[in-house]
CSV table of C-alpha atoms in Angstrom, one decimal:
chain,number,residue,atom,x,y,z
A,124,UNK,CA,-0.1,-0.1,-0.1
A,125,UNK,CA,2.0,2.9,-1.1
A,126,UNK,CA,-0.6,5.4,-1.5
A,127,UNK,CA,-0.5,7.7,1.5
A,128,UNK,CA,-4.1,8.6,1.5
A,129,UNK,CA,-4.7,4.6,2.0
A,130,UNK,CA,-1.9,4.0,4.4
A,131,UNK,CA,-3.0,6.6,6.8
A,132,UNK,CA,-6.7,6.8,6.3
A,133,UNK,CA,-6.8,10.3,4.8
A,134,UNK,CA,-9.7,11.7,2.9
A,135,UNK,CA,-8.6,12.5,-0.6
A,136,UNK,CA,-11.2,15.3,-0.8
A,137,UNK,CA,-9.9,17.1,2.2
A,138,UNK,CA,-7.4,20.0,1.9
A,139,UNK,CA,-4.0,20.6,3.1
A,140,UNK,CA,-5.0,21.7,6.6
A,141,UNK,CA,-7.0,18.4,7.3
A,142,UNK,CA,-4.0,16.4,5.7
A,143,UNK,CA,-1.4,18.2,8.2
A,144,UNK,CA,-3.8,17.9,11.1
A,145,UNK,CA,-4.2,14.2,10.7
A,146,UNK,CA,-0.7,13.2,9.9
A,147,UNK,CA,0.6,15.5,13.0
A,148,UNK,CA,-1.5,13.5,15.1
A,149,UNK,CA,-0.1,10.4,13.8
A,150,UNK,CA,3.5,11.6,14.3
A,151,UNK,CA,2.7,12.5,17.8
A,152,UNK,CA,1.5,8.9,18.3
A,153,UNK,CA,4.5,7.2,16.4
A,154,UNK,CA,6.8,5.1,18.6
A,155,UNK,CA,10.0,5.3,16.5
A,156,UNK,CA,11.8,7.7,14.7
A,157,UNK,CA,11.5,5.9,11.5
A,158,UNK,CA,7.8,6.1,11.8
A,159,UNK,CA,7.8,9.6,12.3
A,160,UNK,CA,10.1,10.2,9.2
A,161,UNK,CA,7.6,8.0,6.9
A,162,UNK,CA,4.9,10.1,8.3
A,163,UNK,CA,7.0,13.4,7.4
A,164,UNK,CA,7.6,12.1,3.9
A,165,UNK,CA,4.0,11.5,3.4
A,166,UNK,CA,3.3,15.0,4.7
A,167,UNK,CA,5.8,16.5,2.4
A,168,UNK,CA,4.6,14.3,-0.6
A,169,UNK,CA,1.1,15.4,-0.2
A,170,UNK,CA,1.3,19.2,0.8
A,171,UNK,CA,4.4,20.5,-0.8
A,172,UNK,CA,3.7,18.8,-4.3
A,173,UNK,CA,0.3,19.4,-5.6
A,174,UNK,CA,0.7,17.4,-8.6
A,175,UNK,CA,1.7,14.2,-6.7
A,176,UNK,CA,-1.2,14.9,-4.2
A,177,UNK,CA,-3.7,14.8,-7.1
A,178,UNK,CA,-2.1,11.6,-8.6
A,179,UNK,CA,-2.3,10.0,-5.1
A,180,UNK,CA,-5.9,11.3,-4.6
A,181,UNK,CA,-7.0,9.9,-7.9
A,182,UNK,CA,-5.4,6.5,-7.4
A,183,UNK,CA,-7.0,6.1,-3.8
A,184,UNK,CA,-9.5,3.7,-3.7
A,185,UNK,CA,-12.2,4.5,-1.1
A,186,UNK,CA,-14.0,1.5,0.5
A,187,UNK,CA,-17.6,1.2,-1.0
A,188,UNK,CA,-18.5,-2.3,0.3
A,189,UNK,CA,-20.2,-3.0,3.7
A,190,UNK,CA,-18.1,-4.8,6.3
A,191,UNK,CA,-18.1,-8.4,6.2
A,192,UNK,CA,-20.8,-9.7,8.4
A,193,UNK,CA,-23.0,-6.8,8.5
A,194,UNK,CA,-26.4,-7.3,7.6
A,195,UNK,CA,-27.7,-5.8,4.2
A,196,UNK,CA,-28.8,-2.3,4.1
A,197,UNK,CA,-32.5,-1.9,4.7
A,198,UNK,CA,-34.3,0.0,2.1
A,199,UNK,CA,-37.3,1.9,3.1
A,200,UNK,CA,-39.8,3.3,0.7
A,201,UNK,CA,-40.8,6.7,1.7
A,202,UNK,CA,-44.0,8.3,0.4
A,203,UNK,CA,-43.6,11.9,0.0
A,204,UNK,CA,-46.9,13.9,-0.5
A,205,UNK,CA,-45.8,16.8,-2.8
A,206,UNK,CA,-48.3,19.3,-3.7
A,207,UNK,CA,-47.7,20.4,-7.1
A,208,UNK,CA,-48.9,23.9,-8.4
A,209,UNK,CA,-49.5,25.2,-11.9
A,210,UNK,CA,-45.9,26.6,-11.7
A,211,UNK,CA,-44.5,23.1,-11.4
A,212,UNK,CA,-46.5,21.6,-14.2
A,213,UNK,CA,-46.8,24.4,-16.6
A,214,UNK,CA,-44.4,24.1,-19.8
A,215,UNK,CA,-41.5,26.4,-19.6
A,216,UNK,CA,-40.7,28.8,-22.4
A,217,UNK,CA,-38.0,28.1,-24.4
A,218,UNK,CA,-35.1,30.6,-25.4
A,219,UNK,CA,-35.9,30.1,-29.0
A,220,UNK,CA,-39.4,31.3,-28.4
A,221,UNK,CA,-38.2,34.1,-26.3
A,222,UNK,CA,-35.6,35.3,-29.1
A,223,UNK,CA,-38.3,35.2,-31.5
A,224,UNK,CA,-35.9,33.7,-34.4
A,225,UNK,CA,-37.0,33.4,-37.9
A,226,UNK,CA,-36.6,30.2,-39.7
A,227,UNK,CA,-33.3,31.3,-41.5
A,228,UNK,CA,-32.0,32.7,-38.2
A,229,UNK,CA,-32.7,29.4,-36.5
A,230,UNK,CA,-31.0,27.5,-39.4
A,231,UNK,CA,-28.0,29.8,-39.2
A,232,UNK,CA,-27.8,29.2,-35.3
A,233,UNK,CA,-28.0,25.5,-35.8
A,234,UNK,CA,-25.2,25.7,-38.3
A,235,UNK,CA,-22.9,27.6,-35.9
A,236,UNK,CA,-23.9,25.3,-33.0
A,237,UNK,CA,-23.0,22.2,-35.1
A,238,UNK,CA,-19.6,24.0,-36.1
A,239,UNK,CA,-18.5,24.8,-32.6
A,240,UNK,CA,-16.3,22.4,-30.7
A,241,UNK,CA,-18.2,20.0,-28.6
A,242,UNK,CA,-17.6,19.7,-24.7
A,243,UNK,CA,-17.8,15.7,-25.5
A,244,UNK,CA,-14.6,16.1,-27.8
A,245,UNK,CA,-12.8,18.1,-25.2
A,246,UNK,CA,-10.0,15.7,-23.5
A,247,UNK,CA,-10.0,17.6,-20.2
A,248,UNK,CA,-13.7,17.1,-19.7
């Protein structure tokens, strides 16, 4: 287990302050100087190098299974009585209607939208 988030039970979603607080507690409880050195190295890895912290956070695997021997989760069906009003069920006006575009303007807008780069093709998204 080389990932410091998994090794020390840290939450990858927390920031530098929470990481520092937890590792400081662990360093105070450490019995040997070697343990303290490992904790300090992990602290430096996670707080001084943002790219390394991101990589470690992305590769941290949170436990999503229930513990062995635990009963299965109970599912409850809750009936929620909601009162719907006219505002909730009325159709909302479209932007196209609000702009009052002509047929030619709509066709031109569709062409521009299809020519624009898509978020689906963006490698960062």
